[in-house]
Amino acid sequence: MKKNIINIVGIGPGDPKKMTIEAYETLYSSDTLIGYDKYLDMLKDTFPDKRFISTSMTKEVERCRIAFEEAEKILEDESGERYFKVSVVSSGDAGVYGMASLMYELLPEYPQIGINVIPGVTAALSGAALLGAPIANDFAVISMSDRLTPFTEIEKRLILAAKGDFGIVIYNPESKGRKGYLKKACEILAPYIEENRPVGVARNIGRAGESFLTMTFKELSVYSADMHTTVFIANSNSFFVDGKVVTRRGYVR
Amino acid sequence: MKKNIINIVGIGPGDPKKMTIEAYETLYSSDTLIGYDKYLDMLKDTFPDKRFISTSMTKEVERCRIAFEEAEKILEDESGERYFKVSVVSSGDAGVYGMASLMYELLPEYPQIGINVIPGVTAALSGAALLGAPIANDFAVISMSDRLTPFTEIEKRLILAAKGDFGIVIYNPESKGRKGYLKKACEILAPYIEENRPVGVARNIGRAGESFLTMTFKELSVYSADMHTTVFIANSNSFFVDGKVVTRRGYVR
């Protein structure tokens, strides 16, 4: 019997209204919220009376260990004592490039603790909703970050996704340390994707400064993305309507 | 200037708590909810006083046209008159095999109406949360339904996704009319995926009778799926922990 369960909560893109009711209630009933500092900042107005423990971007292992250690602590309250209710926060969905995987990797070291993952709206979904319906059929999600994945593997996946005519969603297309990666992705994809293919970019989804833009694949290669941008390359059966990008499902009208 | 905006709302897997706050508020403030009858049934307890207009599974075009026609209607209320607030409901996310795409296809025929898509938690995310973290790295979502997509295309996408070592999420693996499709998918994938690869299935996610099961790829080929099952084949860098399937991200511990 596990003594305490840590919740790993996907909070969606940022705006608390884009969180699920389950995620909201879990955070509301938690004692301690743990996460990357930028994500915790999004929650401080909504949950002002929580204990917040933040770590910086690359400190994922440390962040997870803090969560397990906090969950092992005993909280004294009126009714006697109970364990701290701890939630680890990921933006978007905790299972997609989020903290769920690493928490499970470390779990065997903390036999008295369990894990519960609460899903959230990842950027592939929140970005698609802004842009129209660019992933209405089969799609692939690929991160351009080569911090944990060799670039040769990213390159291979881009090519196979394009050959399969998947809608392609690119996370982390660029960062301060990875300038020019989106252009590089476009060069890799160019042999497989027509220049006039509908494409969209969504930036700061569900946050201050939210914006989106639709364009052709040709225009994407000169677009200046950053780490808050998500890129959507619709499949070959897609079109523009009302300024949005839409992938046809094939219904007979 | 559009006269009325139709909301296309992804309600998540079924349990109203897995809906976003934005989706809940949008349905709450709507006059009319339109959707496939099984999905509307999930909402009747939560929103008992709405007008519900349901159509059966294959009547997607009819369902969309009803939505547009309802949105053109004028509702007389105390303040004089206003337009019906109409929401079209999809389970999961409306942009992933949902109603958003077809609504955009028909939009040009209704120039006075606009569309607003509200994202929700699709089965790839809600199922993954049950199963552990099986799509923590790059992943592909593929539907086995060949009602709108030729089977040769589905086959091609399965092979390319496996060659790319994507986590693979299979929607609609079987139905009454498509018996044996999951077995067929396994036969297609077998040359590329080891027999002991961690795999998971989630059934009736967020609904009565919710269940999940983890197993090896070899065992998947004899698993009996139905249309309420979502299948997850984790990538080659995945393992079992605590009965769950987890894809390693590659953090140095």
XYZ file of C-alpha atoms in Angstrom:
506
model
C 0.000 0.000 0.000
C 1.521 3.308 -1.099
C 1.462 5.979 1.607
C 1.086 9.046 -0.587
C 0.271 9.761 -4.210
C 1.893 12.597 -6.168
C -0.281 14.165 -8.851
C 1.441 15.087 -12.087
C -0.798 17.728 -13.553
C -0.907 19.059 -17.103
C -2.226 22.591 -16.767
C -2.796 23.245 -20.476
C -1.302 26.214 -22.322
C -1.426 28.754 -19.489
C -4.817 30.430 -19.165
C -6.405 28.694 -16.137
C -9.666 28.365 -18.117
C -7.896 25.958 -20.478
C -7.138 23.655 -17.552
C -9.480 20.711 -16.996
C -11.818 20.841 -14.008
C -9.964 17.806 -12.628
C -6.602 19.612 -12.886
C -8.053 22.695 -11.216
C -9.543 20.709 -8.341
C -6.312 18.735 -7.863
C -4.203 21.890 -7.619
C -6.820 23.526 -5.381
C -6.675 20.631 -2.911
C -2.846 20.375 -2.953
C -0.548 21.727 -0.267
C 2.516 22.104 -2.473
C 2.925 22.836 -6.198
C 6.270 22.010 -7.783
C 7.456 22.948 -11.261
C 9.552 25.017 -13.603
C 9.383 28.604 -12.331
C 7.763 30.097 -15.478
C 4.883 27.608 -15.277
C 4.345 28.135 -11.566
C 4.147 31.885 -12.159
C 1.062 31.230 -14.309
C -0.655 29.657 -11.285
C 0.139 32.120 -8.513
C -2.825 34.405 -9.161
C -5.249 31.462 -9.236
C -3.823 29.612 -6.202
C -2.220 32.349 -4.076
C -2.083 30.391 -0.814
C -0.121 27.318 -1.957
C 3.487 26.460 -1.180
C 5.326 26.882 -4.476
C 8.655 25.159 -5.061
C 10.246 26.082 -8.357
C 13.412 25.008 -10.086
C 14.921 26.343 -13.293
C 14.447 24.858 -16.762
C 17.193 22.243 -16.921
C 16.848 21.004 -13.325
C 14.263 18.309 -14.096
C 15.824 15.510 -12.028
C 16.257 17.782 -9.013
C 12.640 18.937 -9.393
C 11.355 15.357 -9.358
C 13.413 14.399 -6.318
C 12.111 17.426 -4.418
C 8.573 16.262 -5.237
C 9.221 12.751 -3.891
C 10.870 14.139 -0.766
C 8.012 16.558 -0.136
C 5.510 13.741 -0.562
C 7.331 11.769 2.136
C 6.923 14.609 4.640
C 4.245 14.626 7.276
C 2.028 17.657 7.646
C 0.574 18.331 11.103
C -2.954 19.652 10.922
C -5.980 19.933 13.238
C -6.989 16.337 12.671
C -3.588 15.055 13.794
C -1.301 14.400 10.881
C -1.381 13.527 7.204
C 0.998 13.597 4.254
C 1.620 16.663 2.144
C -0.494 16.596 -0.964
C 2.029 17.334 -3.699
C 1.338 18.209 -7.322
C 4.026 18.421 -9.983
C 3.015 20.842 -12.703
C 3.740 20.602 -16.447
C 2.484 23.064 -19.021
C 0.317 21.469 -21.693
C 0.074 17.738 -20.974
C 2.420 16.128 -18.437
C 2.772 13.002 -20.615
C 3.944 14.807 -23.781
C 7.569 16.003 -23.299
C 6.455 16.659 -19.694
C 7.380 15.471 -16.210
C 5.380 12.204 -16.091
C 8.088 10.095 -17.749
C 10.951 11.172 -15.465
C 8.757 10.838 -12.362
C 8.051 7.214 -13.365
C 11.776 6.615 -13.983
C 12.569 7.690 -10.421
C 9.520 6.058 -8.819
C 11.228 2.722 -7.926
C 13.582 4.660 -5.616
C 10.595 5.833 -3.526
C 8.584 2.670 -2.807
C 6.094 4.395 -0.503
C 5.027 6.939 -3.112
C 2.620 6.479 -6.020
C 1.919 8.574 -9.120
C -1.289 9.821 -10.694
C -1.115 11.606 -14.076
C -3.807 14.175 -14.852
C -3.921 14.949 -18.564
C -4.111 18.442 -20.026
C -4.460 20.171 -23.383
C -1.071 19.976 -25.126
C 0.042 22.650 -27.616
C -0.791 20.400 -30.601
C -4.455 20.724 -29.598
C -4.583 24.301 -28.290
C -2.547 25.566 -31.233
C -4.648 23.641 -33.752
C -7.823 25.193 -32.294
C -6.433 28.694 -32.936
C -5.316 27.852 -36.471
C -8.468 26.051 -37.705
C -8.274 22.269 -38.006
C -4.720 21.486 -39.232
C -4.448 18.020 -37.622
C -7.924 16.680 -38.345
C -6.485 13.451 -39.778
C -3.468 11.305 -38.774
C -0.650 13.448 -37.386
C 2.839 13.294 -35.894
C 4.304 15.390 -33.094
C 8.053 16.080 -33.266
C 10.236 18.208 -31.009
C 13.174 20.033 -32.627
C 15.028 20.098 -29.315
C 18.222 18.049 -29.626
C 19.060 18.365 -25.942
C 17.870 14.773 -25.288
C 17.374 13.400 -28.835
C 20.167 13.259 -31.446
C 19.493 15.578 -34.385
C 19.880 12.699 -36.854
C 16.854 11.055 -35.213
C 14.808 14.276 -35.446
C 15.770 14.586 -39.117
C 14.733 10.999 -39.815
C 11.365 11.516 -38.128
C 10.654 14.703 -40.065
C 11.311 12.885 -43.352
C 9.203 9.827 -42.440
C 6.326 11.989 -41.189
C 6.356 13.941 -44.466
C 6.572 10.745 -46.555
C 3.567 9.406 -44.648
C 1.598 12.590 -45.355
C 0.970 13.034 -41.640
C -0.072 16.453 -40.352
C 3.159 17.526 -38.627
C 3.302 19.463 -35.379
C 6.729 20.824 -34.437
C 7.359 21.640 -30.769
C 10.323 23.810 -29.681
C 11.198 24.837 -33.252
C 13.880 27.253 -32.027
C 15.447 28.535 -28.840
C 18.224 30.993 -27.997
C 20.728 28.161 -28.284
C 19.125 26.618 -31.381
C 18.804 29.472 -33.877
C 17.996 28.436 -37.432
C 16.484 25.055 -36.502
C 13.118 25.791 -38.112
C 14.835 26.783 -41.345
C 16.821 23.551 -41.117
C 13.576 21.582 -40.617
C 12.093 23.257 -43.704
C 15.140 22.323 -45.770
C 14.823 18.706 -44.621
C 11.105 18.652 -45.453
C 11.311 20.591 -48.733
C 11.750 17.560 -51.047
C 8.445 16.106 -49.749
C 6.158 19.115 -49.250
C 4.801 21.452 -51.935
C 5.644 25.133 -51.585
C 1.982 26.147 -51.335
C 1.108 23.624 -48.566
C -0.971 25.342 -45.822
C 1.027 25.898 -42.673
C 0.343 27.689 -39.392
C 2.273 28.941 -36.391
C 0.858 29.617 -32.933
C 2.777 31.659 -30.374
C 2.259 32.102 -26.622
C -0.892 29.979 -26.817
C -3.268 30.736 -23.928
C -0.876 33.355 -22.523
C -0.303 37.112 -22.762
C 0.686 37.959 -26.325
C -1.083 34.983 -27.896
C -0.936 35.149 -31.682
C -1.197 32.920 -34.686
C -0.404 33.196 -38.368
C -1.201 31.016 -41.359
C 1.069 30.898 -44.395
C 2.438 28.567 -47.065
C 5.240 26.084 -46.485
C 7.513 28.273 -48.623
C 6.926 31.216 -46.284
C 7.628 29.103 -43.194
C 11.320 28.771 -44.007
C 11.843 32.502 -43.467
C 9.546 32.746 -40.422
C 11.259 33.749 -37.203
C 10.115 31.300 -34.496
C 11.113 31.078 -30.847
C 10.683 28.576 -28.015
C 7.102 29.749 -27.423
C 6.083 28.886 -31.007
C 4.366 25.694 -32.161
C 4.429 24.958 -35.908
C 1.755 23.063 -37.855
C 2.329 21.676 -41.349
C -1.006 20.353 -42.525
C -1.210 17.230 -44.691
C -1.541 17.339 -48.492
C -5.345 17.319 -48.311
C -5.578 20.720 -46.621
C -6.797 24.174 -47.629
C -7.208 27.741 -46.403
C -10.639 28.971 -45.348
C -11.435 32.267 -43.616
C -7.721 32.736 -42.846
C -7.455 29.316 -41.159
C -5.753 26.031 -42.123
C -8.089 23.063 -42.449
C -7.368 19.417 -43.224
C -10.156 17.713 -45.146
C -11.445 14.523 -43.550
C -13.124 13.286 -46.721
C -16.810 13.405 -45.865
C -19.055 13.300 -48.934
C -21.117 16.481 -49.039
C -18.933 41.257 -39.407
C -20.196 37.749 -38.608
C -23.591 37.711 -36.920
C -23.177 34.631 -34.787
C -20.314 32.349 -33.745
C -20.725 28.578 -33.356
C -18.522 26.978 -30.719
C -17.041 23.597 -31.592
C -16.286 22.082 -28.241
C -14.037 19.147 -27.403
C -15.475 17.708 -24.202
C -12.623 15.299 -23.423
C -13.143 11.581 -22.862
C -16.542 11.713 -21.163
C -16.312 12.468 -17.439
C -17.298 16.168 -17.175
C -14.325 16.742 -14.832
C -11.981 15.993 -17.710
C -13.503 18.887 -19.665
C -11.656 22.206 -19.596
C -13.206 25.045 -17.592
C -13.564 26.933 -20.888
C -15.487 24.026 -22.464
C -17.744 23.772 -19.415
C -18.503 27.498 -19.392
C -19.167 27.511 -23.131
C -21.667 24.647 -22.903
C -23.221 26.199 -19.794
C -23.865 29.477 -21.629
C -25.158 27.802 -24.815
C -28.803 27.479 -25.779
C -28.386 24.450 -28.031
C -25.945 21.531 -27.986
C -25.560 19.512 -31.184
C -23.706 16.234 -31.594
C -23.613 12.498 -32.065
C -26.247 11.060 -29.723
C -23.836 8.979 -27.589
C -21.721 12.043 -26.806
C -24.729 14.214 -25.997
C -25.949 11.550 -23.571
C -22.772 12.141 -21.547
C -23.777 15.794 -21.082
C -27.461 15.512 -20.193
C -26.905 15.094 -16.447
C -24.535 18.050 -16.295
C -26.594 20.397 -18.502
C -30.194 19.186 -18.102
C -31.905 22.365 -19.341
C -30.272 22.694 -22.777
C -31.840 22.018 -26.148
C -30.142 18.863 -27.411
C -30.122 18.035 -31.115
C -28.545 14.692 -31.877
C -27.861 12.815 -35.084
C -26.510 9.332 -35.527
C -22.891 8.408 -36.121
C -22.582 8.656 -39.884
C -24.695 11.798 -40.292
C -21.828 14.262 -39.872
C -22.723 16.570 -42.773
C -26.356 16.756 -41.697
C -25.237 17.492 -38.122
C -23.078 20.404 -39.255
C -25.824 21.884 -41.442
C -28.260 21.731 -38.529
C -25.729 23.654 -36.443
C -25.381 26.389 -39.053
C -29.139 26.634 -39.484
C -29.710 26.835 -35.730
C -27.066 29.556 -35.444
C -28.960 31.600 -38.047
C -32.138 31.512 -35.969
C -33.225 34.379 -33.777
C -34.145 33.729 -30.174
C -36.642 36.092 -28.568
C -35.766 36.845 -24.974
C -36.584 39.549 -22.382
C -34.039 41.964 -23.807
C -35.624 41.811 -27.252
C -33.884 39.334 -29.486
C -30.512 37.679 -29.984
C -29.110 34.727 -31.860
C -29.149 31.185 -30.556
C -25.833 30.322 -28.948
C -24.985 26.994 -30.549
C -22.253 24.555 -29.533
C -21.265 21.526 -31.597
C -19.876 18.797 -29.373
C -17.069 16.336 -30.158
C -15.702 13.797 -27.714
C -11.997 14.220 -27.019
C -10.711 17.148 -29.055
C -12.842 18.613 -31.858
C -9.793 19.114 -34.065
C -8.566 15.485 -33.950
C -10.887 13.297 -36.098
C -13.639 15.611 -34.774
C -16.191 18.053 -36.154
C -13.973 21.153 -36.541
C -12.695 20.202 -39.991
C -16.092 19.559 -41.587
C -17.566 22.692 -39.996
C -14.780 24.735 -41.653
C -15.430 22.965 -44.972
C -19.053 24.068 -44.897
C -18.407 27.535 -43.428
C -18.168 29.387 -46.784
C -21.820 28.447 -47.462
C -22.886 30.375 -44.323
C -21.203 33.781 -44.636
C -22.911 35.265 -41.580
C -21.654 32.579 -39.225
C -18.209 32.223 -37.639
C -16.497 29.336 -35.863
C -14.604 29.109 -32.581
C -12.852 25.837 -31.707
C -12.425 24.991 -28.019
C -9.790 22.290 -27.507
C -10.211 19.266 -25.282
C -8.242 16.284 -24.021
C -8.047 13.761 -26.862
C -7.749 9.996 -26.159
C -3.997 10.018 -26.921
C -3.553 12.160 -23.808
C -6.227 10.736 -21.505
C -5.270 7.161 -22.393
C -1.558 7.875 -21.936
C -2.244 9.274 -18.455
C -3.913 5.996 -17.466
C -1.138 3.863 -18.915
C 1.880 5.751 -17.525
C 3.844 7.893 -19.978
C 3.848 5.958 -23.278
C 4.103 9.018 -25.589
C 6.631 11.091 -23.650
C 8.754 11.587 -26.759
C 7.834 12.126 -30.445
C 4.652 10.288 -31.364
C 2.207 9.635 -34.206
C -1.578 9.300 -34.060
C -3.186 6.979 -36.625
C -6.816 5.947 -37.025
C -7.508 2.416 -38.279
C -10.865 3.521 -39.662
C -10.869 3.122 -43.429
C -14.257 4.750 -43.859
C -12.631 8.001 -45.085
C -8.978 6.961 -45.573
C -7.904 4.136 -47.940
C -6.415 1.189 -46.056
C -3.231 1.356 -48.137
C -2.598 4.824 -46.691
C -3.154 3.592 -43.137
C -0.754 0.722 -43.759
C 1.882 3.075 -45.143
C 1.579 5.376 -42.123
C 1.900 2.506 -39.649
C 5.114 1.360 -41.321
C 6.634 4.847 -41.495
C 5.726 5.601 -37.869
C 7.378 2.351 -36.752
C 10.458 3.026 -38.905
C 10.730 6.451 -37.297
C 10.513 4.923 -33.814
C 7.593 7.183 -32.981
C 5.375 6.301 -30.068
C 2.250 5.121 -31.944
C -1.313 5.788 -30.828
C -3.994 3.865 -32.716
C -7.531 5.272 -32.656
C -10.528 3.145 -33.677
C -8.527 -0.095 -33.820
C -11.659 -2.166 -34.456
C -15.403 -1.801 -34.869
C -18.287 -4.147 -35.572
C -17.672 -3.722 -39.287
C -13.881 -3.859 -39.012
C -13.126 -7.038 -37.076
C -9.495 -8.136 -37.084
C -8.062 -4.714 -37.930
C -5.858 -4.550 -34.829
C -4.403 -7.976 -35.652
C -3.797 -6.708 -39.195
C -2.039 -3.610 -37.790
C 0.181 -5.850 -35.662
C 1.090 -7.954 -38.706
C 2.032 -4.799 -40.608
C 4.123 -3.510 -37.699
C 5.751 -6.838 -36.737
C 8.850 -6.521 -38.964
C 9.760 -3.242 -37.217
C 8.815 -3.766 -33.566
C 10.376 -6.245 -31.099
C 8.023 -8.787 -29.520
C 8.733 -7.528 -25.991
C 8.071 -3.831 -26.781
C 5.848 -2.283 -24.047
C 2.308 -1.676 -25.254
C -0.892 -0.497 -23.572
C -4.594 -0.387 -24.286
C -7.125 1.948 -22.688
C -10.857 1.284 -22.924
C -13.844 3.514 -22.174
C -11.494 6.263 -20.983
C -13.241 8.643 -18.582
C -16.506 6.692 -18.879
C -18.306 3.891 -17.070
C -16.264 0.721 -17.375
C -12.932 2.496 -17.790
C -10.052 0.028 -17.872
C -6.500 -0.246 -19.066
C -4.016 -3.025 -19.613
C -0.300 -3.086 -20.339
C 1.312 -5.935 -22.265
C 4.009 -6.708 -24.810
C 3.673 -6.109 -28.539
C 3.469 -9.866 -29.058
C 0.432 -10.063 -26.771
C -1.280 -7.166 -28.549
C -1.876 -9.192 -31.704
C -4.285 -11.494 -29.855
C -5.947 -8.724 -27.818
C -9.621 -8.205 -28.525
C -10.197 -4.465 -29.061
C -13.361 -2.580 -29.911
C -14.268 0.929 -31.047
C -13.934 2.241 -27.478
C -10.293 1.105 -27.254
C -7.215 3.253 -27.851
C -3.918 1.416 -28.407
C -0.468 2.707 -27.464
C 2.760 1.213 -28.815
C 5.597 2.929 -26.983
C 8.862 3.711 -28.762
C 11.956 1.470 -28.502
C 13.280 3.416 -25.484
C 10.413 2.380 -23.209
C 10.045 0.153 -20.161
C 7.540 -1.182 -17.644
C 7.425 0.287 -14.153
C 4.794 -0.374 -11.507
C 2.545 -1.989 -14.165
C 2.725 1.090 -16.388
C 4.392 1.798 -19.758
C 6.935 4.608 -19.704
C 9.008 6.118 -22.511
C 12.388 7.371 -21.359
C 13.145 10.988 -22.251
C 16.873 10.636 -21.722
C 17.541 12.846 -18.717
C 20.891 12.116 -17.039
C 20.240 11.032 -13.470
